[in-house]
Amino acid sequence: MLKPEILDPQGQAVQRALPRLGFEGISDVRQGKRFELEVDGPVDDAALARIRELAESFLANTVIENFDVKVEDLPGAPGDAPAATVTAGEAK
Amino acid sequence: MLKPEILDPQGQAVQRALPRLGFEGISDVRQGKRFELEVDGPVDDAALARIRELAESFLANTVIENFDVKVEDLPGAPGDAPAATVTAGEAK
C-alpha cells in the first residue's frame, strides 16, 4: 500500500463515490497492490527472507510504498502448497 | 485477485523475470488489488455485511475476480480504529 503520507487519488475517488452509492460510514479508503507467490518447497525462514528481499527490491516501490509478507495456505494447490502473500505495502 | 482460470499477464511477467533477477523457486505469481477501508464505529456483522455488498457490487469485478473481506486493527489510527481490508479477489 502507499505510505500514509502519500496521496492516493484512486482510494479518494472510491471513498467519495461511496455515499452516492448508498454506503455511509467509511472514513477512508486506500488502494494498493497484492501479490500471491506460490513457493516450491517449504516456506521456512530462509524462503521468507528471500521473498522479503524480492518484495523490497522488485515488487514494491519502497520510496512511496510499505509492504508486508504473510504466509497463507493455498486451498486450491496440490497438497495444500503454502503460498506467500505480498501486499505491496500494507500499512504498518 | 483474478479467478484461477483467468489469465494474469502481469503476474506471469513478474514470475518470468524472477529467475533472471536471481530468485528461484517461485512457481506462480498472481497480481491483484487490495483496498483498505477505515470504518466509522464498530466493525460488527452488519457493517461487514454492508462492506461485503460494497466489495461485490463496486470494488471487485466478480465476472473475473474473487474477493475476500478481512478485519484488521489499524495501528496508526486514533484509538486503534478497526479497518476492513478488501482484497479484491483473494483466492478461496
PDB file of C-alpha atoms in Angstrom:
ATOM      1  CA  MET A   1       0.000   0.000   0.000  1.00  0.00           C
ATOM      2  CA  LEU A   2       1.023   3.598  -0.453  1.00  0.00           C
ATOM      3  CA  LYS A   3       2.627   5.116   2.623  1.00  0.00           C
ATOM      4  CA  PRO A   4       0.168   7.112   4.735  1.00  0.00           C
ATOM      5  CA  GLU A   5       1.775  10.418   3.758  1.00  0.00           C
ATOM      6  CA  ILE A   6       1.453   9.677   0.019  1.00  0.00           C
ATOM      7  CA  LEU A   7      -1.700  10.932  -1.708  1.00  0.00           C
ATOM      8  CA  ASP A   8      -3.910   8.110  -3.025  1.00  0.00           C
ATOM      9  CA  PRO A   9      -6.238   9.590  -5.673  1.00  0.00           C
ATOM     10  CA  GLN A  10      -7.735   6.195  -6.574  1.00  0.00           C
ATOM     11  CA  GLY A  11      -8.670   5.499  -2.966  1.00  0.00           C
ATOM     12  CA  GLN A  12     -10.081   9.002  -2.578  1.00  0.00           C
ATOM     13  CA  ALA A  13     -12.197   8.586  -5.698  1.00  0.00           C
ATOM     14  CA  VAL A  14     -13.629   5.354  -4.296  1.00  0.00           C
ATOM     15  CA  GLN A  15     -14.303   6.968  -0.917  1.00  0.00           C
ATOM     16  CA  ARG A  16     -16.086   9.947  -2.458  1.00  0.00           C
ATOM     17  CA  ALA A  17     -18.236   7.702  -4.619  1.00  0.00           C
ATOM     18  CA  LEU A  18     -19.460   5.535  -1.732  1.00  0.00           C
ATOM     19  CA  PRO A  19     -22.111   7.882  -0.205  1.00  0.00           C
ATOM     20  CA  ARG A  20     -23.563   8.417  -3.683  1.00  0.00           C
ATOM     21  CA  LEU A  21     -23.859   4.639  -4.000  1.00  0.00           C
ATOM     22  CA  GLY A  22     -25.585   4.320  -0.627  1.00  0.00           C
ATOM     23  CA  PHE A  23     -22.619   3.239   1.517  1.00  0.00           C
ATOM     24  CA  GLU A  24     -22.128   5.523   4.523  1.00  0.00           C
ATOM     25  CA  GLY A  25     -19.702   5.279   7.423  1.00  0.00           C
ATOM     26  CA  ILE A  26     -16.448   4.628   5.538  1.00  0.00           C
ATOM     27  CA  SER A  27     -13.994   7.300   6.640  1.00  0.00           C
ATOM     28  CA  ASP A  28     -11.033   6.358   4.487  1.00  0.00           C
ATOM     29  CA  VAL A  29     -10.197   4.130   1.521  1.00  0.00           C
ATOM     30  CA  ARG A  30      -6.692   3.265   0.352  1.00  0.00           C
ATOM     31  CA  GLN A  31      -5.988   1.167  -2.709  1.00  0.00           C
ATOM     32  CA  GLY A  32      -2.905  -0.924  -3.188  1.00  0.00           C
ATOM     33  CA  LYS A  33      -1.413  -3.988  -4.794  1.00  0.00           C
ATOM     34  CA  ARG A  34      -1.258  -7.578  -3.698  1.00  0.00           C
ATOM     35  CA  PHE A  35       0.893 -10.405  -4.995  1.00  0.00           C
ATOM     36  CA  GLU A  36       0.390 -14.089  -4.353  1.00  0.00           C
ATOM     37  CA  LEU A  37       3.569 -16.104  -4.758  1.00  0.00           C
ATOM     38  CA  GLU A  38       3.430 -19.861  -4.883  1.00  0.00           C
ATOM     39  CA  VAL A  39       6.607 -21.316  -3.447  1.00  0.00           C
ATOM     40  CA  ASP A  40       8.295 -24.578  -4.408  1.00  0.00           C
ATOM     41  CA  GLY A  41       9.165 -26.409  -1.222  1.00  0.00           C
ATOM     42  CA  PRO A  42       8.770 -25.287   2.380  1.00  0.00           C
ATOM     43  CA  VAL A  43       8.112 -21.654   3.263  1.00  0.00           C
ATOM     44  CA  ASP A  44      10.716 -21.524   6.015  1.00  0.00           C
ATOM     45  CA  ASP A  45      12.582 -18.556   7.423  1.00  0.00           C
ATOM     46  CA  ALA A  46      15.170 -18.675   4.643  1.00  0.00           C
ATOM     47  CA  ALA A  47      12.489 -18.669   1.936  1.00  0.00           C
ATOM     48  CA  LEU A  48      10.646 -15.853   3.676  1.00  0.00           C
ATOM     49  CA  ALA A  49      13.815 -13.797   3.932  1.00  0.00           C
ATOM     50  CA  ARG A  50      14.375 -14.219   0.201  1.00  0.00           C
ATOM     51  CA  ILE A  51      10.777 -13.291  -0.557  1.00  0.00           C
ATOM     52  CA  ARG A  52      11.061 -10.233   1.649  1.00  0.00           C
ATOM     53  CA  GLU A  53      14.176  -9.221  -0.287  1.00  0.00           C
ATOM     54  CA  LEU A  54      12.348  -9.832  -3.559  1.00  0.00           C
ATOM     55  CA  ALA A  55       9.384  -7.741  -2.407  1.00  0.00           C
ATOM     56  CA  GLU A  56      11.603  -4.917  -1.275  1.00  0.00           C
ATOM     57  CA  SER A  57      13.792  -4.816  -4.371  1.00  0.00           C
ATOM     58  CA  PHE A  58      11.304  -5.709  -7.060  1.00  0.00           C
ATOM     59  CA  LEU A  59       7.604  -5.822  -6.162  1.00  0.00           C
ATOM     60  CA  ALA A  60       7.251  -2.712  -4.017  1.00  0.00           C
ATOM     61  CA  ASN A  61       8.429   0.815  -4.650  1.00  0.00           C
ATOM     62  CA  THR A  62       9.745   1.463  -1.170  1.00  0.00           C
ATOM     63  CA  VAL A  63      10.078   5.185  -1.818  1.00  0.00           C
ATOM     64  CA  ILE A  64       6.307   5.540  -1.719  1.00  0.00           C
ATOM     65  CA  GLU A  65       5.010   2.119  -0.605  1.00  0.00           C
ATOM     66  CA  ASN A  66       5.059  -0.017   2.522  1.00  0.00           C
ATOM     67  CA  PHE A  67       4.851  -3.758   2.139  1.00  0.00           C
ATOM     68  CA  ASP A  68       4.174  -6.802   4.233  1.00  0.00           C
ATOM     69  CA  VAL A  69       4.749 -10.519   3.640  1.00  0.00           C
ATOM     70  CA  LYS A  70       2.327 -13.094   5.010  1.00  0.00           C
ATOM     71  CA  VAL A  71       2.152 -16.862   4.700  1.00  0.00           C
ATOM     72  CA  GLU A  72      -1.153 -18.444   3.799  1.00  0.00           C
ATOM     73  CA  ASP A  73      -2.208 -21.950   2.896  1.00  0.00           C
ATOM     74  CA  LEU A  74      -3.322 -22.227  -0.673  1.00  0.00           C
ATOM     75  CA  PRO A  75      -6.505 -24.332  -0.710  1.00  0.00           C
ATOM     76  CA  GLY A  76      -6.545 -24.916  -4.462  1.00  0.00           C
ATOM     77  CA  ALA A  77      -2.988 -26.150  -4.754  1.00  0.00           C
ATOM     78  CA  PRO A  78      -1.955 -29.814  -4.859  1.00  0.00           C
ATOM     79  CA  GLY A  79      -1.066 -30.964  -1.352  1.00  0.00           C
ATOM     80  CA  ASP A  80      -2.070 -27.575   0.053  1.00  0.00           C
ATOM     81  CA  ALA A  81       1.175 -25.969  -1.063  1.00  0.00           C
ATOM     82  CA  PRO A  82       1.934 -22.921   1.022  1.00  0.00           C
ATOM     83  CA  ALA A  83       1.852 -19.532  -0.624  1.00  0.00           C
ATOM     84  CA  ALA A  84       3.439 -16.296   0.448  1.00  0.00           C
ATOM     85  CA  THR A  85       1.250 -13.271   0.031  1.00  0.00           C
ATOM     86  CA  VAL A  86       2.946  -9.948  -0.521  1.00  0.00           C
ATOM     87  CA  THR A  87       0.766  -6.925  -0.068  1.00  0.00           C
ATOM     88  CA  ALA A  88       2.980  -4.315  -1.622  1.00  0.00           C
ATOM     89  CA  GLY A  89       2.754  -2.016   1.258  1.00  0.00           C
ATOM     90  CA  GLU A  90       0.260  -2.895   3.912  1.00  0.00           C
ATOM     91  CA  ALA A  91       0.034  -0.106   6.464  1.00  0.00           C
ATOM     92  CA  LYS A  92       2.195  -0.946   9.451  1.00  0.00           C
TER      93      LYS A  92
ATOM     94  CA  MET B   1      -7.437 -11.429  -7.225  1.00  0.00           C
ATOM     95  CA  LEU B   2      -8.221 -12.716 -10.671  1.00  0.00           C
ATOM     96  CA  LYS B   3     -10.006 -16.054 -10.672  1.00  0.00           C
ATOM     97  CA  PRO B   4      -7.652 -19.008 -11.191  1.00  0.00           C
ATOM     98  CA  GLU B   5      -8.995 -19.651 -14.690  1.00  0.00           C
ATOM     99  CA  ILE B   6      -8.380 -16.053 -15.800  1.00  0.00           C
ATOM    100  CA  LEU B   7      -5.010 -15.309 -17.425  1.00  0.00           C
ATOM    101  CA  ASP B   8      -2.854 -12.906 -15.402  1.00  0.00           C
ATOM    102  CA  PRO B   9      -0.219 -11.422 -17.748  1.00  0.00           C
ATOM    103  CA  GLN B  10       1.160  -9.073 -15.077  1.00  0.00           C
ATOM    104  CA  GLY B  11       1.738 -11.928 -12.659  1.00  0.00           C
ATOM    105  CA  GLN B  12       3.280 -14.039 -15.417  1.00  0.00           C
ATOM    106  CA  ALA B  13       5.648 -11.210 -16.346  1.00  0.00           C
ATOM    107  CA  VAL B  14       6.764 -10.964 -12.730  1.00  0.00           C
ATOM    108  CA  GLN B  15       7.225 -14.721 -12.472  1.00  0.00           C
ATOM    109  CA  ARG B  16       9.296 -14.919 -15.652  1.00  0.00           C
ATOM    110  CA  ALA B  17      11.516 -12.052 -14.516  1.00  0.00           C
ATOM    111  CA  LEU B  18      12.360 -13.617 -11.138  1.00  0.00           C
ATOM    112  CA  PRO B  19      14.981 -16.211 -12.230  1.00  0.00           C
ATOM    113  CA  ARG B  20      16.765 -13.511 -14.212  1.00  0.00           C
ATOM    114  CA  LEU B  21      16.894 -11.426 -11.042  1.00  0.00           C
ATOM    115  CA  GLY B  22      18.275 -14.304  -9.007  1.00  0.00           C
ATOM    116  CA  PHE B  23      15.096 -15.520  -7.317  1.00  0.00           C
ATOM    117  CA  GLU B  24      14.446 -19.212  -7.931  1.00  0.00           C
ATOM    118  CA  GLY B  25      11.760 -21.500  -6.561  1.00  0.00           C
ATOM    119  CA  ILE B  26       8.668 -19.361  -7.161  1.00  0.00           C
ATOM    120  CA  SER B  27       6.270 -21.477  -9.195  1.00  0.00           C
ATOM    121  CA  ASP B  28       3.458 -18.968  -9.646  1.00  0.00           C
ATOM    122  CA  VAL B  29       2.776 -15.276  -9.192  1.00  0.00           C
ATOM    123  CA  ARG B  30      -0.643 -13.663  -9.298  1.00  0.00           C
ATOM    124  CA  GLN B  31      -1.176  -9.938  -9.008  1.00  0.00           C
ATOM    125  CA  GLY B  32      -4.328  -8.336  -7.664  1.00  0.00           C
ATOM    126  CA  LYS B  33      -5.812  -5.374  -5.887  1.00  0.00           C
ATOM    127  CA  ARG B  34      -6.261  -4.610  -2.240  1.00  0.00           C
ATOM    128  CA  PHE B  35      -8.428  -1.981  -0.593  1.00  0.00           C
ATOM    129  CA  GLU B  36      -8.187  -0.803   2.989  1.00  0.00           C
ATOM    130  CA  LEU B  37     -11.422   0.695   4.275  1.00  0.00           C
ATOM    131  CA  GLU B  38     -11.469   2.612   7.532  1.00  0.00           C
ATOM    132  CA  VAL B  39     -14.829   2.203   9.192  1.00  0.00           C
ATOM    133  CA  ASP B  40     -16.598   4.713  11.450  1.00  0.00           C
ATOM    134  CA  GLY B  41     -17.844   2.845  14.502  1.00  0.00           C
ATOM    135  CA  PRO B  42     -17.705  -0.858  15.246  1.00  0.00           C
ATOM    136  CA  VAL B  43     -16.946  -3.416  12.552  1.00  0.00           C
ATOM    137  CA  ASP B  44     -19.768  -5.752  13.525  1.00  0.00           C
ATOM    138  CA  ASP B  45     -21.592  -8.322  11.433  1.00  0.00           C
ATOM    139  CA  ALA B  46     -23.938  -5.688   9.971  1.00  0.00           C
ATOM    140  CA  ALA B  47     -21.030  -3.454   8.922  1.00  0.00           C
ATOM    141  CA  LEU B  48     -19.188  -6.436   7.457  1.00  0.00           C
ATOM    142  CA  ALA B  49     -22.263  -7.493   5.501  1.00  0.00           C
ATOM    143  CA  ARG B  50     -22.503  -3.994   4.022  1.00  0.00           C
ATOM    144  CA  ILE B  51     -18.811  -3.969   3.181  1.00  0.00           C
ATOM    145  CA  ARG B  52     -19.120  -7.356   1.521  1.00  0.00           C
ATOM    146  CA  GLU B  53     -22.018  -5.997  -0.552  1.00  0.00           C
ATOM    147  CA  LEU B  54     -19.936  -2.936  -1.421  1.00  0.00           C
ATOM    148  CA  ALA B  55     -16.976  -5.087  -2.440  1.00  0.00           C
ATOM    149  CA  GLU B  56     -19.142  -7.341  -4.573  1.00  0.00           C
ATOM    150  CA  SER B  57     -21.033  -4.547  -6.330  1.00  0.00           C
ATOM    151  CA  PHE B  58     -18.359  -1.915  -6.612  1.00  0.00           C
ATOM    152  CA  LEU B  59     -14.767  -2.838  -5.756  1.00  0.00           C
ATOM    153  CA  ALA B  60     -14.450  -6.225  -7.420  1.00  0.00           C
ATOM    154  CA  ASN B  61     -15.364  -7.326 -10.914  1.00  0.00           C
ATOM    155  CA  THR B  62     -16.958 -10.615  -9.939  1.00  0.00           C
ATOM    156  CA  VAL B  63     -17.025 -11.833 -13.526  1.00  0.00           C
ATOM    157  CA  ILE B  64     -13.257 -12.285 -13.448  1.00  0.00           C
ATOM    158  CA  GLU B  65     -12.246 -11.662  -9.808  1.00  0.00           C
ATOM    159  CA  ASN B  66     -12.691 -13.354  -6.457  1.00  0.00           C
ATOM    160  CA  PHE B  67     -12.646 -11.225  -3.348  1.00  0.00           C
ATOM    161  CA  ASP B  68     -12.343 -11.623   0.377  1.00  0.00           C
ATOM    162  CA  VAL B  69     -13.047  -9.286   3.288  1.00  0.00           C
ATOM    163  CA  LYS B  70     -10.901  -9.369   6.400  1.00  0.00           C
ATOM    164  CA  VAL B  71     -10.906  -7.297   9.575  1.00  0.00           C
ATOM    165  CA  GLU B  72      -7.614  -5.914  10.823  1.00  0.00           C
ATOM    166  CA  ASP B  73      -6.683  -3.491  13.550  1.00  0.00           C
ATOM    167  CA  LEU B  74      -5.270  -0.292  12.180  1.00  0.00           C
ATOM    168  CA  PRO B  75      -2.247   0.579  14.334  1.00  0.00           C
ATOM    169  CA  GLY B  76      -1.845   4.108  13.003  1.00  0.00           C
ATOM    170  CA  ALA B  77      -5.434   5.194  13.601  1.00  0.00           C
ATOM    171  CA  PRO B  78      -6.630   7.154  16.622  1.00  0.00           C
ATOM    172  CA  GLY B  79      -7.955   4.743  19.243  1.00  0.00           C
ATOM    173  CA  ASP B  80      -6.895   1.798  17.093  1.00  0.00           C
ATOM    174  CA  ALA B  81      -9.921   2.153  14.840  1.00  0.00           C
ATOM    175  CA  PRO B  82     -10.708  -1.121  13.131  1.00  0.00           C
ATOM    176  CA  ALA B  83     -10.269  -1.363   9.395  1.00  0.00           C
ATOM    177  CA  ALA B  84     -11.764  -3.766   6.933  1.00  0.00           C
ATOM    178  CA  THR B  85      -9.390  -4.979   4.290  1.00  0.00           C
ATOM    179  CA  VAL B  86     -10.854  -5.987   0.964  1.00  0.00           C
ATOM    180  CA  THR B  87      -8.566  -7.959  -1.255  1.00  0.00           C
ATOM    181  CA  ALA B  88     -10.473  -7.750  -4.474  1.00  0.00           C
ATOM    182  CA  GLY B  89     -10.408 -11.366  -5.035  1.00  0.00           C
ATOM    183  CA  GLU B  90      -8.214 -13.393  -2.768  1.00  0.00           C
ATOM    184  CA  ALA B  91      -8.103 -16.976  -3.924  1.00  0.00           C
ATOM    185  CA  LYS B  92     -10.574 -19.040  -1.918  1.00  0.00           C
TER     186      LYS B  92
END
